[in-house]
PDB file of C-alpha atoms in Angstrom:
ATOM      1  CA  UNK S 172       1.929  13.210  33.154  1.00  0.00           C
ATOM      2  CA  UNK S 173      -0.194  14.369  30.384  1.00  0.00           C
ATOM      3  CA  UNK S 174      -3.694  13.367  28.948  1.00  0.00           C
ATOM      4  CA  UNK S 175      -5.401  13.136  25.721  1.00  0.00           C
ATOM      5  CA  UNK S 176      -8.292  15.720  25.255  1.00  0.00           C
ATOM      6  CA  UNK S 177     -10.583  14.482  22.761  1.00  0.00           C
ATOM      7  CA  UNK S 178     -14.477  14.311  22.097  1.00  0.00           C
ATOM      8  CA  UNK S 179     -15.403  10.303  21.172  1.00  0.00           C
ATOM      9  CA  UNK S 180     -18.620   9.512  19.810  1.00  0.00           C
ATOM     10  CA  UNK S 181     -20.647   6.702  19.498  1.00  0.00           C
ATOM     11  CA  UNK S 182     -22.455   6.510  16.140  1.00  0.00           C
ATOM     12  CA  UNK S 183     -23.571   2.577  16.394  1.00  0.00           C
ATOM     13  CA  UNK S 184     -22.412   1.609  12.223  1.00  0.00           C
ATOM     14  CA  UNK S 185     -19.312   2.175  10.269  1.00  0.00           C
ATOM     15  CA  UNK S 186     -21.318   3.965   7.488  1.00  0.00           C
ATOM     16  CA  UNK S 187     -22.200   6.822  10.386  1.00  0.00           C
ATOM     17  CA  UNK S 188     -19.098   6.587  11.846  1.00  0.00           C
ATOM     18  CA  UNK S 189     -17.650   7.919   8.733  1.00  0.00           C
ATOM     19  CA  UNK S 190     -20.289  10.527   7.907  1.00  0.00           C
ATOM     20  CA  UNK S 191     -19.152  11.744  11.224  1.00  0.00           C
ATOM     21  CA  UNK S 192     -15.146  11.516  10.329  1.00  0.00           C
ATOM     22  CA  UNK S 193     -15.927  13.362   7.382  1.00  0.00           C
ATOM     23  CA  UNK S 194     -18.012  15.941   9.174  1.00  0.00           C
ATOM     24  CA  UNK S 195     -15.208  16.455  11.727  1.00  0.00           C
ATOM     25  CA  UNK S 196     -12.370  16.542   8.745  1.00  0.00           C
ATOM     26  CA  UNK S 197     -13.168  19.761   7.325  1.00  0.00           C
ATOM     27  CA  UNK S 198     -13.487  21.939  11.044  1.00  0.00           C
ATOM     28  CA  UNK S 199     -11.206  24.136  11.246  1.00  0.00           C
ATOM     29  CA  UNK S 200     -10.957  27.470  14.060  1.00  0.00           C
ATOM     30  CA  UNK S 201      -9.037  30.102  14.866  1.00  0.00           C
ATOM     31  CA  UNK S 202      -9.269  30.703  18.156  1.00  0.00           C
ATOM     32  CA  UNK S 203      -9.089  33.902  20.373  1.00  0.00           C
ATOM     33  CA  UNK S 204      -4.980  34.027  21.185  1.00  0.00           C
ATOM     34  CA  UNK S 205      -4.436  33.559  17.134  1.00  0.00           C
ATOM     35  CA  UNK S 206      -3.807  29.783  17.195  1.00  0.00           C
ATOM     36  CA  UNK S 207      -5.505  27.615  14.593  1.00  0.00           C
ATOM     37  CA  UNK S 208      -6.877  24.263  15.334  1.00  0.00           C
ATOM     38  CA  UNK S 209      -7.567  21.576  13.148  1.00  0.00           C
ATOM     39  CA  UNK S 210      -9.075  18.310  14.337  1.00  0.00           C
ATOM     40  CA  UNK S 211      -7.691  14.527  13.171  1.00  0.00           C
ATOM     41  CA  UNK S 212     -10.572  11.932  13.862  1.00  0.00           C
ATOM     42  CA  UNK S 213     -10.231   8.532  13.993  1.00  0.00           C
ATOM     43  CA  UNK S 214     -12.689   5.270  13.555  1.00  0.00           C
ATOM     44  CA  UNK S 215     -12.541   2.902  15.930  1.00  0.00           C
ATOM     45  CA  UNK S 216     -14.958  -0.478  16.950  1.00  0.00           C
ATOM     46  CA  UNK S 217     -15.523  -1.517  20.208  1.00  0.00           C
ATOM     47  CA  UNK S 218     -15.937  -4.762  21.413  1.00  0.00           C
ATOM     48  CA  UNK S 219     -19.680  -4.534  21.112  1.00  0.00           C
ATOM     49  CA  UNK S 220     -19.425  -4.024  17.180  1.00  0.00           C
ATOM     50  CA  UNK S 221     -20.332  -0.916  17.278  1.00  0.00           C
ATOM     51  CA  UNK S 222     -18.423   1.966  15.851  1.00  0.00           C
ATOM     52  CA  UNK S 223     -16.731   5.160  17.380  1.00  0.00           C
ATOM     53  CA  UNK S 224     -15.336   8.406  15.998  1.00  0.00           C
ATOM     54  CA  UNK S 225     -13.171  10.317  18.097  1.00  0.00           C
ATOM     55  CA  UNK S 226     -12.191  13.727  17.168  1.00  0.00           C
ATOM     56  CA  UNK S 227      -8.795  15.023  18.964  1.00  0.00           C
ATOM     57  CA  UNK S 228      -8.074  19.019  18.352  1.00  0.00           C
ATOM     58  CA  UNK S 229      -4.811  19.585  17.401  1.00  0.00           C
ATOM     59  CA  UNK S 230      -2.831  23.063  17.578  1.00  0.00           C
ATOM     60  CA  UNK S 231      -2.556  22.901  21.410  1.00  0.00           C
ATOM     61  CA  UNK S 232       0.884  22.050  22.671  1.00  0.00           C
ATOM     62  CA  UNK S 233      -0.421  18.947  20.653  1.00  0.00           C
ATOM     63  CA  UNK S 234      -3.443  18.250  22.568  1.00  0.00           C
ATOM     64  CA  UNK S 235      -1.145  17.211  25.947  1.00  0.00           C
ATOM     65  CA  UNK S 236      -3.222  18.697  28.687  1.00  0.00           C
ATOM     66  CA  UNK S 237      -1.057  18.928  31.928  1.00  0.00           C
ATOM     67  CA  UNK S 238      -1.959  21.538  34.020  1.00  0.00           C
ATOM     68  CA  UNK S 239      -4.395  24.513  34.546  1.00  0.00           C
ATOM     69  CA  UNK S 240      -2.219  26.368  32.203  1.00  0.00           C
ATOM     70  CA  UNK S 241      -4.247  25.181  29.306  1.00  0.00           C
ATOM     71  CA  UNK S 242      -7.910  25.935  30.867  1.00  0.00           C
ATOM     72  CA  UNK S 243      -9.072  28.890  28.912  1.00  0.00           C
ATOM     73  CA  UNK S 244      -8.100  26.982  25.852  1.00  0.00           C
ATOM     74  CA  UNK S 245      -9.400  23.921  26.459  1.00  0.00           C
ATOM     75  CA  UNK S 246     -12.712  25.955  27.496  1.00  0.00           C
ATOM     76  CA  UNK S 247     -12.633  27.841  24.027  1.00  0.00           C
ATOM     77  CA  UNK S 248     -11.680  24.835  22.166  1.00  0.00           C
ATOM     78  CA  UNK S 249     -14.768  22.546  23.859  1.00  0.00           C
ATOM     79  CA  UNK S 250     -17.261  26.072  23.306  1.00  0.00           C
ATOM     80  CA  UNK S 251     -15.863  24.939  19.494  1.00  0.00           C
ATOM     81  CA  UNK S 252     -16.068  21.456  19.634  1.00  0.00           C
ATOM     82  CA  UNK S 253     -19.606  21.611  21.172  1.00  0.00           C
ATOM     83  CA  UNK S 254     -21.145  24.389  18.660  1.00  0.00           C
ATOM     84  CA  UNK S 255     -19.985  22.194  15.879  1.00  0.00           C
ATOM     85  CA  UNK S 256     -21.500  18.698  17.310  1.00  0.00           C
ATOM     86  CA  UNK S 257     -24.702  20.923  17.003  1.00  0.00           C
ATOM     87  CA  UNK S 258     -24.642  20.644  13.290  1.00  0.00           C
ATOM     88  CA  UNK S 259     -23.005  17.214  12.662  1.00  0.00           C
ATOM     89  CA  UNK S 260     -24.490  14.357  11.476  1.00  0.00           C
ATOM     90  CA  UNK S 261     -26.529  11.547  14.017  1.00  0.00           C
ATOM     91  CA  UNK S 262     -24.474   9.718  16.225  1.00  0.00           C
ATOM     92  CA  UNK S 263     -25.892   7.980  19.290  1.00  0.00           C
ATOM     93  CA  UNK S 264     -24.256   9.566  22.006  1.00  0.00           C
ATOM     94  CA  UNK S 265     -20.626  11.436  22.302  1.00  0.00           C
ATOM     95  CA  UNK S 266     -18.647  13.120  25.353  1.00  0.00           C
ATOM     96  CA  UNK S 267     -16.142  15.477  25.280  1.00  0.00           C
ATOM     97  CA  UNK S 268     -13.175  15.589  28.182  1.00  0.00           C
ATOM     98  CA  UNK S 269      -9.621  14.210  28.480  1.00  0.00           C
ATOM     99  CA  UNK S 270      -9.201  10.234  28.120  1.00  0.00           C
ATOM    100  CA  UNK S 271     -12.906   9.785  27.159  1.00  0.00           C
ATOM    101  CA  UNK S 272     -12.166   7.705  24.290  1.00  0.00           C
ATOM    102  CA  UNK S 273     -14.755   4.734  24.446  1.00  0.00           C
ATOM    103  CA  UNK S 274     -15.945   5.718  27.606  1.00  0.00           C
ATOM    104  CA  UNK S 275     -18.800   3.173  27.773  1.00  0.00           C
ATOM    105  CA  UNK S 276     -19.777   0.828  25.295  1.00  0.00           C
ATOM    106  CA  UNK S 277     -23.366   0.757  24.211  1.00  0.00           C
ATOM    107  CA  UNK S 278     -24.684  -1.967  26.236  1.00  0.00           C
ATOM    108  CA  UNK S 279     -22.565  -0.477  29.591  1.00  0.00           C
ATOM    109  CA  UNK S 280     -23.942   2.944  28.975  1.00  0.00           C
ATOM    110  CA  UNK S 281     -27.617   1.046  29.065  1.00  0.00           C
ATOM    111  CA  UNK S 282     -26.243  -0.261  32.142  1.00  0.00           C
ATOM    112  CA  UNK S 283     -24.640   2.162  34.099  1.00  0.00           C
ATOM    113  CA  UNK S 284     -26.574   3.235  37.134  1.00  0.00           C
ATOM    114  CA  UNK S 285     -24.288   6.030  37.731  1.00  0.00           C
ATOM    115  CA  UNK S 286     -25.812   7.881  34.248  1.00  0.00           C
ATOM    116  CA  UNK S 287     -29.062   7.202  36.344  1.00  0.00           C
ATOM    117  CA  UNK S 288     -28.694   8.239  39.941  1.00  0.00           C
ATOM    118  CA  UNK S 289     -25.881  10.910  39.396  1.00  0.00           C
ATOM    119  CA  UNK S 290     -25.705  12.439  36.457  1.00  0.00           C
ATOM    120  CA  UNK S 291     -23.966  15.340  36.855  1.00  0.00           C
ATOM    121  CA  UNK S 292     -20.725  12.816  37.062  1.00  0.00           C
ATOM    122  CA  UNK S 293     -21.000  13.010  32.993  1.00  0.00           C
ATOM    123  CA  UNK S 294     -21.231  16.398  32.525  1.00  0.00           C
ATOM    124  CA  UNK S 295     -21.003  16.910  28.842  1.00  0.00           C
ATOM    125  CA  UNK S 296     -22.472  13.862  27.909  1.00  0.00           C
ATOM    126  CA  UNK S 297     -24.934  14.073  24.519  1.00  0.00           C
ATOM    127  CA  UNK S 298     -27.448  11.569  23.690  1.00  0.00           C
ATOM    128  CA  UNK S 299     -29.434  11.207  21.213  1.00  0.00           C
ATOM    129  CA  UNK S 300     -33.075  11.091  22.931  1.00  0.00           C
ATOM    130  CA  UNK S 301     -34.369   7.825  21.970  1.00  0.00           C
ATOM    131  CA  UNK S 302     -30.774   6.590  23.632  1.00  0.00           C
ATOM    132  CA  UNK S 303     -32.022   8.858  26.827  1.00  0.00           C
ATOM    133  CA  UNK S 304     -35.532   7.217  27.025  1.00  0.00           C
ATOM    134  CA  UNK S 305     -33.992   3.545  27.221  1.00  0.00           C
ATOM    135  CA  UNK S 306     -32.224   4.746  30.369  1.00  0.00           C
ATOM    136  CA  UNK S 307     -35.832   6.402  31.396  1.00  0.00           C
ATOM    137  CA  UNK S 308     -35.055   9.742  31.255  1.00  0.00           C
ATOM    138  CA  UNK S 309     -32.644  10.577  34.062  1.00  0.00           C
ATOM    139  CA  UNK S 310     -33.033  14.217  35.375  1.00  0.00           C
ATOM    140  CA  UNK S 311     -30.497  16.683  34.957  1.00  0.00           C
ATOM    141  CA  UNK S 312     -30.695  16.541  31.029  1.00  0.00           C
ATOM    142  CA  UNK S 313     -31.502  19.152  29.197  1.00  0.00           C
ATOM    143  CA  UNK S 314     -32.080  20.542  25.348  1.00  0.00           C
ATOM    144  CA  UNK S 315     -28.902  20.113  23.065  1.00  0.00           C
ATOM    145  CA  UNK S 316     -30.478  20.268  19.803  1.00  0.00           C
ATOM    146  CA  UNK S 317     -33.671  18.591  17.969  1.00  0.00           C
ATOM    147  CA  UNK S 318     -33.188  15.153  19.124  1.00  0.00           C
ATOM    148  CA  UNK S 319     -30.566  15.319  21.572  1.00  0.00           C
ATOM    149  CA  UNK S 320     -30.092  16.342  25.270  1.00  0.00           C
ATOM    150  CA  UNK S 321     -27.045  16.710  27.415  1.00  0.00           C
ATOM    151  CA  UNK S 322     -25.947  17.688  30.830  1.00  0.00           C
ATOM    152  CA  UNK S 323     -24.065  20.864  30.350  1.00  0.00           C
ATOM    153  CA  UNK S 324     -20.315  21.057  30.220  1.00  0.00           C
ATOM    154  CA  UNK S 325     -20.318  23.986  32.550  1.00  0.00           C
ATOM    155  CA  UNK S 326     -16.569  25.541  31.464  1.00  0.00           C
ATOM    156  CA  UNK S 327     -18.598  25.836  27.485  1.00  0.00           C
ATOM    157  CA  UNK S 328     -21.606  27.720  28.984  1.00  0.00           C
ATOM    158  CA  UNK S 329     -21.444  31.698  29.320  1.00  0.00           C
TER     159      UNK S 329
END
């Protein structure tokens, strides 16, 4: 069996859901073994109205993840992925993994208890602060970039 690895994010309008796309078009790396990888994002809505971007790397025996075989790429690739959400434009919150694509809609995000009382369960999960201070501020966040905090995706650290 093999599984999409992707990073969704949710940027609330269509207007900043295509800033986003457009941010994500233009990315391009080389990485360490010599392979290129471009990414292809796509616009979605969920069923809240609100409206997603996911960006899926491509150049990575097509982005079918199916074993261990493609961990120190994937790691490189989500180092990438991650350095480059750093500079892109607002979105409300994003997560990078495999099958994450619309992994909670706005209002179950604001919901979910399990962002709350265990959040190392969504490691690699970016939100935009004012998004983090609805759900009061759960521990285990830290710094991403002005505006944003995360709990780190601990195969992109070091």
């Amino acid at each position: 069996m093999a599984w999409l690895f992707s990073l969704s994010a949710e940027c609330g309008t269509q207007t900043q859901s295509e800033l986003f796309l457009a941010y994500f078009q233009k990315l391009s790396w080389t990485l360490g073994d010599g392979k290129k990888i471009t990414t292809v994002p796509e616009l979605m809505e969920d069923c809240d109205g609100n409206w997603w971007c996911m960006v899926v790397p491509v150049g990575m025996d097509e982005n079918l993840v199916k074993g261990d075989e493609n961990t120190r790429q994937i790691r490189e690739i989500g180092k990438l992925i991650y350095g480059s959400l750093q500079n892109a434009p607002d979105f409300r919150y994003a997560l990078l993994g495999v099958e994450v694509d619309v992994f909670r809609t706005f209002s179950e995000l604001l919901e979910d208890t399990i962002i709350t009382d265990q959040p190392s369960s969504f490691e690699g999960l970016v939100l935009a602060e004012s998004i983090w201070e609805m759900i009061n501020r759960p521990a285990g966040f830290q710094i991403f970039k002005p505006g944003y905090v995360w709990i780190p995706y601990s195969s992109c650290i070091g």
